[in-house]
mmCIF file of N, CA and C in Angstrom:
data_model
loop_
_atom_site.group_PDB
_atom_site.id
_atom_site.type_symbol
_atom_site.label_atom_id
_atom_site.label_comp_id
_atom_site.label_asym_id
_atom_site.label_seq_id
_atom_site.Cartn_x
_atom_site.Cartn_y
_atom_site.Cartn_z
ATOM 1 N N UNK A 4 -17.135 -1.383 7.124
ATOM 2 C CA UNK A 4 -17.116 -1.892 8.481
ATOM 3 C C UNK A 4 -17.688 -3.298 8.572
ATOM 4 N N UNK A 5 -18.273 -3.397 7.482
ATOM 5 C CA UNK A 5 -18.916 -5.081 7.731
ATOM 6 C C UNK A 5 -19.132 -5.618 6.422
ATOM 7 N N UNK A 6 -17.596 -5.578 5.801
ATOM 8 C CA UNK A 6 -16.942 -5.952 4.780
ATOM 9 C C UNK A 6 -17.293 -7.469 4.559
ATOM 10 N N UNK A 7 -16.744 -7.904 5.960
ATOM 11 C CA UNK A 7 -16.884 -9.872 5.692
ATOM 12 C C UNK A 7 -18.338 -10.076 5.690
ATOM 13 N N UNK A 8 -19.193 -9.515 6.303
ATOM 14 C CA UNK A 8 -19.998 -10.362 5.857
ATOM 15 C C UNK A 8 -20.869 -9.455 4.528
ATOM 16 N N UNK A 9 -20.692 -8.428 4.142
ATOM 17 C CA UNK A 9 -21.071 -8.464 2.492
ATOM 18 C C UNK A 9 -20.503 -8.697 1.586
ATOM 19 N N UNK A 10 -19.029 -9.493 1.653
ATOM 20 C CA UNK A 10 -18.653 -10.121 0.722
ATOM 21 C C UNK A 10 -19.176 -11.541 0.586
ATOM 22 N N UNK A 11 -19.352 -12.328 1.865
ATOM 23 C CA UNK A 11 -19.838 -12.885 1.475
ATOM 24 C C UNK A 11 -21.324 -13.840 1.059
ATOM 25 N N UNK A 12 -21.595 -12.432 0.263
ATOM 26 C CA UNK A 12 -22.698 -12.668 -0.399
ATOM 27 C C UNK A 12 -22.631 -11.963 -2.163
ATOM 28 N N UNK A 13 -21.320 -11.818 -2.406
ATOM 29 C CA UNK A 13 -21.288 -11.441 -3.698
ATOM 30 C C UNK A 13 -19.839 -11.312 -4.001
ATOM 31 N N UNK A 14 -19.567 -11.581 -5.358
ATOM 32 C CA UNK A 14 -18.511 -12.017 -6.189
ATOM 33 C C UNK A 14 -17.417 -10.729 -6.144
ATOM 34 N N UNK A 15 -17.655 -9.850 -5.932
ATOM 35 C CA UNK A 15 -16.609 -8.849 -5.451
ATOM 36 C C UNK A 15 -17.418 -7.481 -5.118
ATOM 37 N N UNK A 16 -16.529 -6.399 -4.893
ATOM 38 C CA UNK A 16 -16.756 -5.029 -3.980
ATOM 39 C C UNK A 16 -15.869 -4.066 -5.050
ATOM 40 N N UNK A 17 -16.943 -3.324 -5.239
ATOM 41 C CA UNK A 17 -16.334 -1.663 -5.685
ATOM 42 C C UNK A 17 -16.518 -0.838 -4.386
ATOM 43 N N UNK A 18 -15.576 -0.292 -4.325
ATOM 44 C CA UNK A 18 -15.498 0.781 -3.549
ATOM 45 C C UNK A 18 -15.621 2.581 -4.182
ATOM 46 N N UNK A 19 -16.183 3.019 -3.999
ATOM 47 C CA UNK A 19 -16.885 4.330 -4.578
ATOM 48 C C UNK A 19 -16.251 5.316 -3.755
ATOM 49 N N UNK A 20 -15.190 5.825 -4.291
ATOM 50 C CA UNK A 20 -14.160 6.297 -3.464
ATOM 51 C C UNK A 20 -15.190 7.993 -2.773
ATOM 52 N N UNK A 21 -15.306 8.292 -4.111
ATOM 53 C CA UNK A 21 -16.246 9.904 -3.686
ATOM 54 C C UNK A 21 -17.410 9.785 -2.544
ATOM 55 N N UNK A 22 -18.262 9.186 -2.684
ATOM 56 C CA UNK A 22 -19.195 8.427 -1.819
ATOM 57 C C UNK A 22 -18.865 8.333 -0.118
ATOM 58 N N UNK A 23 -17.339 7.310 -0.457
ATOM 59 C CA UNK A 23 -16.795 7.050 0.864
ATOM 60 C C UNK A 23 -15.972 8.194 1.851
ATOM 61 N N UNK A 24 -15.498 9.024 0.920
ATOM 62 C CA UNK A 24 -14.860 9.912 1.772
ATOM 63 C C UNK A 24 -15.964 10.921 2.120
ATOM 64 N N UNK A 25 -17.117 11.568 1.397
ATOM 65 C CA UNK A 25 -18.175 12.574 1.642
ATOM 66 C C UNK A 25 -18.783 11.745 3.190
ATOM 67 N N UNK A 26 -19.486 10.159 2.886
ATOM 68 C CA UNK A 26 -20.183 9.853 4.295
ATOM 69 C C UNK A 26 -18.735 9.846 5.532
ATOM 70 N N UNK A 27 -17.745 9.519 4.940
ATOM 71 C CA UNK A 27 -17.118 8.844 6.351
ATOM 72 C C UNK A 27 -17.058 10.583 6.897
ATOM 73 N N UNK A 28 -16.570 11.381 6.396
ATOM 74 C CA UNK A 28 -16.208 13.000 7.275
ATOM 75 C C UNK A 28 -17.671 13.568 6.931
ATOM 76 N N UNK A 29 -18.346 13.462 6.562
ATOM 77 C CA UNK A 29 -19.624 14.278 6.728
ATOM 78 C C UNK A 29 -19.725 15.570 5.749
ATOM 79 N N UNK A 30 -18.411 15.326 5.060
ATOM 80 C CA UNK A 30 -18.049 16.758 4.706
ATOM 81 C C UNK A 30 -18.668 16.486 2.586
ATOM 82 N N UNK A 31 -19.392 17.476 2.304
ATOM 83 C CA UNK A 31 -19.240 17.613 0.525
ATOM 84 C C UNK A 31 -18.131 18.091 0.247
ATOM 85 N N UNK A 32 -17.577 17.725 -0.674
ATOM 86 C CA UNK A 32 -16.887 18.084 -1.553
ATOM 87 C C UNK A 32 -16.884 19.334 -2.462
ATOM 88 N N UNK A 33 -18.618 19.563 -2.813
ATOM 89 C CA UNK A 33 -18.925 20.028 -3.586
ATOM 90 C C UNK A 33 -19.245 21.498 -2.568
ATOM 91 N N UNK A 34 -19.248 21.523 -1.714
ATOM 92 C CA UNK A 34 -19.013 22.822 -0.535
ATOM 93 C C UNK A 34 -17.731 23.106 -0.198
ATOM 94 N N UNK A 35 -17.892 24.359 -0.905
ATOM 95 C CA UNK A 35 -15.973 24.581 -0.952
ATOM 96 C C UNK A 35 -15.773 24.816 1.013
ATOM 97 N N UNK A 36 -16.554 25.333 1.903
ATOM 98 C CA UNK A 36 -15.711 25.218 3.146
ATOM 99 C C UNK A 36 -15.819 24.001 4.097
ATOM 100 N N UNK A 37 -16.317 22.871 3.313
ATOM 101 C CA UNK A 37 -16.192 21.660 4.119
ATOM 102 C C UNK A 37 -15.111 20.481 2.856
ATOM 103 N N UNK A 38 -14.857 21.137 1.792
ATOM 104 C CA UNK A 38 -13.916 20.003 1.179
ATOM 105 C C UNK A 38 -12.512 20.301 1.306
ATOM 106 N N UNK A 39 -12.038 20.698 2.304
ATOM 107 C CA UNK A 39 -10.659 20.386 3.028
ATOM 108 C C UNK A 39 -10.642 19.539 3.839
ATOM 109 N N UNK A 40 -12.143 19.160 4.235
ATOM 110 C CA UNK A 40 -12.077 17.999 5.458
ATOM 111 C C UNK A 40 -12.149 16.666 4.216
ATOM 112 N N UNK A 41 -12.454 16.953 3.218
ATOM 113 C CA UNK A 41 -13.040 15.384 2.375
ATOM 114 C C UNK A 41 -11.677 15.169 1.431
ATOM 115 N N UNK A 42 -10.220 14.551 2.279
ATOM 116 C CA UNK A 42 -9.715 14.136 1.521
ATOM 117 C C UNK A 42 -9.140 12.729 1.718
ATOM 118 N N UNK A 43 -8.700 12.115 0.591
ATOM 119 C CA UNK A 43 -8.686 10.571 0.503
ATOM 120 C C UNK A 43 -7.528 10.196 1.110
ATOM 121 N N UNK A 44 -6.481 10.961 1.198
ATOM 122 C CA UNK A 44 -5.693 10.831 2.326
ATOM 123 C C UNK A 44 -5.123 10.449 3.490
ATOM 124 N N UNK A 45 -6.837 10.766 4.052
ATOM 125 C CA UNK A 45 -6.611 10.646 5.478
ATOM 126 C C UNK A 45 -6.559 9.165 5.782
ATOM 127 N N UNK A 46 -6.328 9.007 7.382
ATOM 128 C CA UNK A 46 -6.091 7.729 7.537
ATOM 129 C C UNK A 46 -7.037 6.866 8.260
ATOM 130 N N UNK A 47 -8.242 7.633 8.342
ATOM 131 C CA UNK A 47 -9.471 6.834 8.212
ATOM 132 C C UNK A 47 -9.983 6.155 7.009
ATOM 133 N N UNK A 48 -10.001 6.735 5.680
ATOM 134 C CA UNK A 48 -10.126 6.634 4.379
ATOM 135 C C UNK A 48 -9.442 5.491 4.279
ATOM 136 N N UNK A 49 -8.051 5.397 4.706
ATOM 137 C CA UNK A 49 -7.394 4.646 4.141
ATOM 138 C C UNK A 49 -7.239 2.979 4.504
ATOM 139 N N UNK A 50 -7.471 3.229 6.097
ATOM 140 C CA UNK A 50 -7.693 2.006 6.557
ATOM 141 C C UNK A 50 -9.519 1.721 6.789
ATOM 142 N N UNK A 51 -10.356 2.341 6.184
ATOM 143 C CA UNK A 51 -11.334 1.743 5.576
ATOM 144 C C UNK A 51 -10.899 0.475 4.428
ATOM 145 N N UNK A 52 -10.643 1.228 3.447
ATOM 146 C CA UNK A 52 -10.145 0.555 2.429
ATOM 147 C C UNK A 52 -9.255 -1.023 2.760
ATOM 148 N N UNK A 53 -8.296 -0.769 3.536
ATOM 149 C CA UNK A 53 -7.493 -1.386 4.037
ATOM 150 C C UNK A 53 -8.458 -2.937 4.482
ATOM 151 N N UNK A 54 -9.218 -2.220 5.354
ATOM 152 C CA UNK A 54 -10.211 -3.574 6.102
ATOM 153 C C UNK A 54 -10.649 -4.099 4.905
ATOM 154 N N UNK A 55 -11.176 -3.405 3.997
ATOM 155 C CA UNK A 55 -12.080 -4.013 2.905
ATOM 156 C C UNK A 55 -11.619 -5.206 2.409
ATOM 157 N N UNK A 56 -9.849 -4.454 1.769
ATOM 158 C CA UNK A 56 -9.102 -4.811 0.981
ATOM 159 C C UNK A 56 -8.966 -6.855 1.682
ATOM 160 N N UNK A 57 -8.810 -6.741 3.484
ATOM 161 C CA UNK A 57 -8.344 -7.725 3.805
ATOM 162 C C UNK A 57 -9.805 -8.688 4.277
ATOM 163 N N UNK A 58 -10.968 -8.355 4.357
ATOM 164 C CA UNK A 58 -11.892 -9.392 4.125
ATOM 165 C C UNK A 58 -12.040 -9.842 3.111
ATOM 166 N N UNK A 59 -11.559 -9.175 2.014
ATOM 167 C CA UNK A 59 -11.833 -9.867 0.557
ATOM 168 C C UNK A 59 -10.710 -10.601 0.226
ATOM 169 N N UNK A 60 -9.589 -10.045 1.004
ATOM 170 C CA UNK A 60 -8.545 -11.875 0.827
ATOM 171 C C UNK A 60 -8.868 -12.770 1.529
ATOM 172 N N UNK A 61 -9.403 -12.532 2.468
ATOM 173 C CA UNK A 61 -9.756 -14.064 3.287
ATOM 174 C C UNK A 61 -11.299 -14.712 2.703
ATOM 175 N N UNK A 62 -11.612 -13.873 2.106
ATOM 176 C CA UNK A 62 -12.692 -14.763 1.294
ATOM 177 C C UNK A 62 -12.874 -14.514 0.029
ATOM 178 N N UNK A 63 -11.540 -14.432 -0.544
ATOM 179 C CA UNK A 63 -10.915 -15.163 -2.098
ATOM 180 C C UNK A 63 -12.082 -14.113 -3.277
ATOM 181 N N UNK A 64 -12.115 -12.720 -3.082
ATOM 182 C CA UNK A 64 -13.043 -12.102 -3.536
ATOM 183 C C UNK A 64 -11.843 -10.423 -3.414
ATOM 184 N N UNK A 65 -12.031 -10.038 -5.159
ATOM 185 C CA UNK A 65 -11.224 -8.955 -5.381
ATOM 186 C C UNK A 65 -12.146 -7.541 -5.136
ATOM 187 N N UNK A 66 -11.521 -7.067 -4.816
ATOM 188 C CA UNK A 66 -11.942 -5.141 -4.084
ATOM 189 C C UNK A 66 -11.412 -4.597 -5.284
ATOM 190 N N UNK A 67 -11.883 -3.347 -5.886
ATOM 191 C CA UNK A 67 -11.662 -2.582 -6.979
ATOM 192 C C UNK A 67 -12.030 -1.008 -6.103
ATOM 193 N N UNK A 68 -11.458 -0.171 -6.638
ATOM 194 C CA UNK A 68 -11.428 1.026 -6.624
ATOM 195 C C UNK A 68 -12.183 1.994 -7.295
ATOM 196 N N UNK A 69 -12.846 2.729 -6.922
ATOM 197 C CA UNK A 69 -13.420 3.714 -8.634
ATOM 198 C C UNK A 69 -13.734 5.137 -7.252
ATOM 199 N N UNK A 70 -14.120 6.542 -8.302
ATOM 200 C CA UNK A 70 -14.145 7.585 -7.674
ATOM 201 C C UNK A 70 -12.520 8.683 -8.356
ATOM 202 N N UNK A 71 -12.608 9.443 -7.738
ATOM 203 C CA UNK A 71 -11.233 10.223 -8.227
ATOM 204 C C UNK A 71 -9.957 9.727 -7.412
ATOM 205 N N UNK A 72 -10.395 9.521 -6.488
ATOM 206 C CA UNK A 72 -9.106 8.287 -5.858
ATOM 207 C C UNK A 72 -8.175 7.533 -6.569
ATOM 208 N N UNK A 73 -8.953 6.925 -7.198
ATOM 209 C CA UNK A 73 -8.472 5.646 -8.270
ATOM 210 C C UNK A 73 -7.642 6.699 -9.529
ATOM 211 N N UNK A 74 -8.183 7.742 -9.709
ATOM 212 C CA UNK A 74 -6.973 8.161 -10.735
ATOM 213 C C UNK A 74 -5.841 9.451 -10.334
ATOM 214 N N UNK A 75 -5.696 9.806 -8.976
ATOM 215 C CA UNK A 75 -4.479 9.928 -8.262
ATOM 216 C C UNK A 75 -3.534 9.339 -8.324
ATOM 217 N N UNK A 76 -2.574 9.306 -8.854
ATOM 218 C CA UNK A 76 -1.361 8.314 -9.383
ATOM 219 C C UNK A 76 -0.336 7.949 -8.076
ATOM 220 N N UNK A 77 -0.258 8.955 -6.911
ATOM 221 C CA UNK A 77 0.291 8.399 -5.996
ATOM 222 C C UNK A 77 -0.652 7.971 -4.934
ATOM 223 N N UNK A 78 -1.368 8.115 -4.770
ATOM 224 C CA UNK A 78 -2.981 7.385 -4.103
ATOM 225 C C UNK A 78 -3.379 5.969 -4.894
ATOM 226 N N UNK A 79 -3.077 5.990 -5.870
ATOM 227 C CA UNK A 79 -3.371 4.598 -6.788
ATOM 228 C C UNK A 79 -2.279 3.526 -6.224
ATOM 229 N N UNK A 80 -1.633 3.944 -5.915
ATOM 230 C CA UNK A 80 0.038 3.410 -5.492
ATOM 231 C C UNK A 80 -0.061 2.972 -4.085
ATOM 232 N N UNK A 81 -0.689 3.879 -3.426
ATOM 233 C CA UNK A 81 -0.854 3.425 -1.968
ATOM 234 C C UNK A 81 -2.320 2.256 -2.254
ATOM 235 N N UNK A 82 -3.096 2.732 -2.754
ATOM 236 C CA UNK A 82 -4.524 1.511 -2.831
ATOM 237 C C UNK A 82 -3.818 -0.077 -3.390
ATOM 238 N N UNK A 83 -3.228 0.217 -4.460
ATOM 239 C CA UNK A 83 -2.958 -1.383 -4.547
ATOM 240 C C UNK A 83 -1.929 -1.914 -3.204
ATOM 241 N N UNK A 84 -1.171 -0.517 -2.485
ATOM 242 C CA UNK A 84 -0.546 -1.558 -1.756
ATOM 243 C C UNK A 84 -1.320 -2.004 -0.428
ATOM 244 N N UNK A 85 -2.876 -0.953 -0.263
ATOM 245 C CA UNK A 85 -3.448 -1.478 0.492
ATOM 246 C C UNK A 85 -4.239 -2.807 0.301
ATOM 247 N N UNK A 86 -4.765 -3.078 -0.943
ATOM 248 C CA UNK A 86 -5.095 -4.482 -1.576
ATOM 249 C C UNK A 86 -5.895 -4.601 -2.489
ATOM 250 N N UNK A 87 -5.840 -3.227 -3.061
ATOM 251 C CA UNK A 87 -6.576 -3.019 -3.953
ATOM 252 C C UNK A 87 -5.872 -3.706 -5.087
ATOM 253 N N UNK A 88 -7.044 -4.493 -6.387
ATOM 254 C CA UNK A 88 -6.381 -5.093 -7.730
ATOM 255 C C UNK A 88 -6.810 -4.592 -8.802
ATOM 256 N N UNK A 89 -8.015 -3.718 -8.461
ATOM 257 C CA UNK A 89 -8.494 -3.227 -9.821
ATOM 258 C C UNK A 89 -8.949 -1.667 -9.604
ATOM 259 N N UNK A 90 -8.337 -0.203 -10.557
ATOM 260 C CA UNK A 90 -8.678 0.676 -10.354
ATOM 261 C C UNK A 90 -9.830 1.288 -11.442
ATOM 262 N N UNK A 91 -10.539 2.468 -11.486
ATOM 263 C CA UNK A 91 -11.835 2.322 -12.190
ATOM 264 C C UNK A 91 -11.664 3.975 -12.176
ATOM 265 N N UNK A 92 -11.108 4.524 -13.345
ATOM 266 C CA UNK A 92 -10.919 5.939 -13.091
ATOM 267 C C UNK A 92 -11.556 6.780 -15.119
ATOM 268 N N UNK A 93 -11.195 7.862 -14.336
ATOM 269 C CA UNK A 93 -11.674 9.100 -16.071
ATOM 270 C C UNK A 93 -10.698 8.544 -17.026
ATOM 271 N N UNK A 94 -10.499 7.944 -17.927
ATOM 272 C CA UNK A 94 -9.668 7.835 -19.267
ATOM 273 C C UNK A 94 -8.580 8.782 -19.278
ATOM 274 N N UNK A 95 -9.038 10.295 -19.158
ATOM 275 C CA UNK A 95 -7.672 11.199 -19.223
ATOM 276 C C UNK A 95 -6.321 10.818 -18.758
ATOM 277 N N UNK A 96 -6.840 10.111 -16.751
ATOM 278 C CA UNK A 96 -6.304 9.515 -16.090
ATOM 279 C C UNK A 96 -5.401 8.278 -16.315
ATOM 280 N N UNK A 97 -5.681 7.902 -17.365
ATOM 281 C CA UNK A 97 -5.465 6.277 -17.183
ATOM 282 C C UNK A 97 -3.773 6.310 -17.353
ATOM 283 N N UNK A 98 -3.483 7.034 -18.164
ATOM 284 C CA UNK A 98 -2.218 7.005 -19.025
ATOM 285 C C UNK A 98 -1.229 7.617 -18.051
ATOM 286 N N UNK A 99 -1.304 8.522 -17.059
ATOM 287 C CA UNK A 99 -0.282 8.884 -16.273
ATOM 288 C C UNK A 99 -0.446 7.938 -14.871
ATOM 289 N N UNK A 100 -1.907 7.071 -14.711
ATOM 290 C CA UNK A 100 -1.522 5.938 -13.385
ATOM 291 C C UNK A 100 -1.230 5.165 -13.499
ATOM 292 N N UNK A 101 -1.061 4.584 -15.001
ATOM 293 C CA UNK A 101 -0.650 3.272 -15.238
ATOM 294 C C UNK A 101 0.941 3.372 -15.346
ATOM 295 N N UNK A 102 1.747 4.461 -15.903
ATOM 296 C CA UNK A 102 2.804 5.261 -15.913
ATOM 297 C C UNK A 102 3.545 4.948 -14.826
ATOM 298 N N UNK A 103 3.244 5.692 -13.568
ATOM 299 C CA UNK A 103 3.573 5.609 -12.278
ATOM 300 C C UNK A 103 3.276 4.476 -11.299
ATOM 301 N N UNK A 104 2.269 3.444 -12.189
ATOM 302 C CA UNK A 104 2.118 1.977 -11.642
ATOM 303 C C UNK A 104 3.310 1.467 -12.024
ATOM 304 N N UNK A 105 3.606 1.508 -12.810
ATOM 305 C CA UNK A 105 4.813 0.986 -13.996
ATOM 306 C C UNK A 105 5.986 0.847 -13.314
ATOM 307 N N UNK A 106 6.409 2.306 -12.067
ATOM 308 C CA UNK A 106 8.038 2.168 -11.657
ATOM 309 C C UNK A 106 7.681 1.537 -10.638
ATOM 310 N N UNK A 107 6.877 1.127 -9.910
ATOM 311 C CA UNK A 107 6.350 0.219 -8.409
ATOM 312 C C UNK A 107 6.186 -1.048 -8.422
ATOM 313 N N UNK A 108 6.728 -1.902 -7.348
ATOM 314 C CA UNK A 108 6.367 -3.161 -7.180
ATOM 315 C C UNK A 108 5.451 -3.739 -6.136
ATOM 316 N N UNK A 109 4.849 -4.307 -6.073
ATOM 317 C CA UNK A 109 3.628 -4.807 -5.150
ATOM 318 C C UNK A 109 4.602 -4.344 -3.595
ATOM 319 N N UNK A 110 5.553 -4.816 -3.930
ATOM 320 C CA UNK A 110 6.064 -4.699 -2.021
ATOM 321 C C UNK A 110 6.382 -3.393 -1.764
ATOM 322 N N UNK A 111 6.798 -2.324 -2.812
ATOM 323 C CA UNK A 111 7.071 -0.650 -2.592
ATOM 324 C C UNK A 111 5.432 -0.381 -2.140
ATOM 325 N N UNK A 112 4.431 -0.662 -3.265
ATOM 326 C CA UNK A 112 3.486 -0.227 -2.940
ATOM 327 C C UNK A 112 2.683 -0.522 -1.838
ATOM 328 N N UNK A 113 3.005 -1.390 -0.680
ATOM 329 C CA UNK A 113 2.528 -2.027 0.079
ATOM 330 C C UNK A 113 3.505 -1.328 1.524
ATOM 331 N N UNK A 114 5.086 -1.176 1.229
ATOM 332 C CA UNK A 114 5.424 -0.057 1.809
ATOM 333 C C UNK A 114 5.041 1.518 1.933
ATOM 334 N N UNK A 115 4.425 1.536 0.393
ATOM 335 C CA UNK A 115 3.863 3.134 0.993
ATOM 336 C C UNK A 115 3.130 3.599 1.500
ATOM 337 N N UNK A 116 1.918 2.504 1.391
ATOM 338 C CA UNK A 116 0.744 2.314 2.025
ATOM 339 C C UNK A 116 0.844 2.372 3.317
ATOM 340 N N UNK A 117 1.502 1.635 4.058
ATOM 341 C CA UNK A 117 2.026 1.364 5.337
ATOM 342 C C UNK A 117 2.645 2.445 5.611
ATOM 343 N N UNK A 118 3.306 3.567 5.284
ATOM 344 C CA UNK A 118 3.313 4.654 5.293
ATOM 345 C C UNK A 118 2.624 5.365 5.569
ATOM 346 N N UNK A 119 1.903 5.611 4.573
ATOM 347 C CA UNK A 119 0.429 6.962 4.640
ATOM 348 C C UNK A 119 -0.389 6.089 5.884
ATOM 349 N N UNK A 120 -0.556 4.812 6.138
ATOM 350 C CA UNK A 120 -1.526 4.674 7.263
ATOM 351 C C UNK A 120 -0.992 4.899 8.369
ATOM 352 N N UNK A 121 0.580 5.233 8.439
ATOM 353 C CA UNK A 121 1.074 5.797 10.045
ATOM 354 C C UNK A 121 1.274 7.513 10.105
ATOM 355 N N UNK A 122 1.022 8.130 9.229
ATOM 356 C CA UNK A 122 0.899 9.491 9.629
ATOM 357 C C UNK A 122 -0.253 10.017 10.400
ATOM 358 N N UNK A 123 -0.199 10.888 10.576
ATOM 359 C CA UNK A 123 -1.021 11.455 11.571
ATOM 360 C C UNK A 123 -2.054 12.438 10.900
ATOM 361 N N UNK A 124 -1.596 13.258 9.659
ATOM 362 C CA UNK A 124 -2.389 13.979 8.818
ATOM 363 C C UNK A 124 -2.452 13.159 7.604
ATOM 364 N N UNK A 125 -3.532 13.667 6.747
ATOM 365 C CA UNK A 125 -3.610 13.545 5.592
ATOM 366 C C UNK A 125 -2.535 13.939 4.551
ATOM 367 N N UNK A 126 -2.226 15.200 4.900
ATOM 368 C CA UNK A 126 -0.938 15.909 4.545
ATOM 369 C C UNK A 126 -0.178 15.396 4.334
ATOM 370 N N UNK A 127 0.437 15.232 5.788
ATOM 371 C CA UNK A 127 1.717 14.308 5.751
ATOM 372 C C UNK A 127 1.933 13.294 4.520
ATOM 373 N N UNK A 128 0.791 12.360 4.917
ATOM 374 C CA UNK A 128 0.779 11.117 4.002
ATOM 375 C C UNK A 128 0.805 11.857 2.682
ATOM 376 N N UNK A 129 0.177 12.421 2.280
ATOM 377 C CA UNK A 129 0.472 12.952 0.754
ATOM 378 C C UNK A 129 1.872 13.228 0.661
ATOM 379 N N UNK A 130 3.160 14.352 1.538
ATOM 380 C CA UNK A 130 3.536 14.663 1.252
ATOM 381 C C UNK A 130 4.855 13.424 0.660
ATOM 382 N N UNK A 131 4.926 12.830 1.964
ATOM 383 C CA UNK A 131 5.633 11.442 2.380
ATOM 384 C C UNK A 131 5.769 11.130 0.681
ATOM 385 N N UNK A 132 4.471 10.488 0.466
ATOM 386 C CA UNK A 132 4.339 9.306 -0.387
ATOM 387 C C UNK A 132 4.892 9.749 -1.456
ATOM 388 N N UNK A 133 4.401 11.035 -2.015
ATOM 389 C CA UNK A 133 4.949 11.741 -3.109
ATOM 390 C C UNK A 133 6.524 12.035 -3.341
ATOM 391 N N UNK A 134 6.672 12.460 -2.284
ATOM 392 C CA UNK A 134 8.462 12.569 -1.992
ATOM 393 C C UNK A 134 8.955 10.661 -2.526
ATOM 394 N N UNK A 135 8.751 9.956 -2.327
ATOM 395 C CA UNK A 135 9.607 8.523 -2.793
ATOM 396 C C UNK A 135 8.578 8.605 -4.471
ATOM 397 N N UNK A 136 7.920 8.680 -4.789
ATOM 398 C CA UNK A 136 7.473 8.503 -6.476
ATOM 399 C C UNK A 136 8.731 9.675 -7.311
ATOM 400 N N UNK A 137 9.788 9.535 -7.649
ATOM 401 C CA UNK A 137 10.305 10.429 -8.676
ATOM 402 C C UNK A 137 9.919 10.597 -9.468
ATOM 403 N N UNK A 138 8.797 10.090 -9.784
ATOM 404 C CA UNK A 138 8.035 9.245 -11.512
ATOM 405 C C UNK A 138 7.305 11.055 -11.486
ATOM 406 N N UNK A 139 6.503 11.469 -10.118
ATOM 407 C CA UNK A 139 5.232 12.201 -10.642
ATOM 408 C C UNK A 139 6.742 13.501 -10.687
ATOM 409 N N UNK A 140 7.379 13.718 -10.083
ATOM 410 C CA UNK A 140 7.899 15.012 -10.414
ATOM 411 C C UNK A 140 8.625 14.935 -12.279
ATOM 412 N N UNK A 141 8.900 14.287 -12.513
ATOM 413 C CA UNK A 141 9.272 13.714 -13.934
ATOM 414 C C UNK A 141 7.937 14.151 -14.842
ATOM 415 N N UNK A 142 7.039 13.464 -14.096
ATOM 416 C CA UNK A 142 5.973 14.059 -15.181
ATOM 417 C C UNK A 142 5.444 15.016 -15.177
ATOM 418 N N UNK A 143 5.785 15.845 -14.169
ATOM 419 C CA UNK A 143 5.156 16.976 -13.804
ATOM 420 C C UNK A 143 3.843 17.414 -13.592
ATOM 421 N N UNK A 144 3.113 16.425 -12.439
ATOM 422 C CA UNK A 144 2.348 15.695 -11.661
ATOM 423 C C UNK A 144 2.614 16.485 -9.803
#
């Protein structure tokens, strides 16, 4: 929420995806009847990110990703097209998001994004986004 002015006071922003979704809904994760509310999905989550993403272009300073977010392969897809440039995920991960980075272009991913931030559920946006990646049903993802 007050992105511009802590960027500028430092050379870039990680965003701590786990962190951000537990404070923004209130909800743990790690409590199985409040982690249906804690998903990255939603479109608070997302246009968090979103704001981040766009104070740090206007003051020439890159936003990175990290948390389990970042290695969601169709969530990775929507973050860079929200403005994200750098993702920060488990190794296991790396090889099937870079995969599915691979069939996307900055402007798909910037369309899907724009996507998932006009649904109304979290859901939705998952389901949406996933439906245009052919890549994850291929991999069986």
């Amino acid at each position: 929420l007050l992105a511009e002015a802590i960027l500028a006071g430092v050379d870039f922003v990680s965003i701590g995806t786990n962190d951000l979704i537990q404070y923004t809904f209130a909800a743990d994760r790690d409590f199985a009847h409040l982690a249906a509310l804690a998903t990255p999905w939603e479109r608070a989550i997302l246009t968090l990110i979103q704001m981040t993403c766009a104070a740090g272009a206007q003051q020439d300073r890159p936003i990175s990703l990290s948390g389990e977010m970042a290695g969601i392969p169709a969530l990775a897809v929507v973050a860079v097209g929200l403005g994200i440039r750098s993702l920060s995920m488990s190794p296991r991960r790396l090889g099937v998001v870079s995969r599915v980075l691979e069939t996307v272009n900055l402007a798909q991913c910037r369309e899907l994004a724009g996507i998932a931030l006009g649904c109304e559920t979290g859901e939705s946006a998952r389901v949406i986004v996933r439906s245009r990646l052919p890549i994850l049903e291929e991999l069986g993802r």
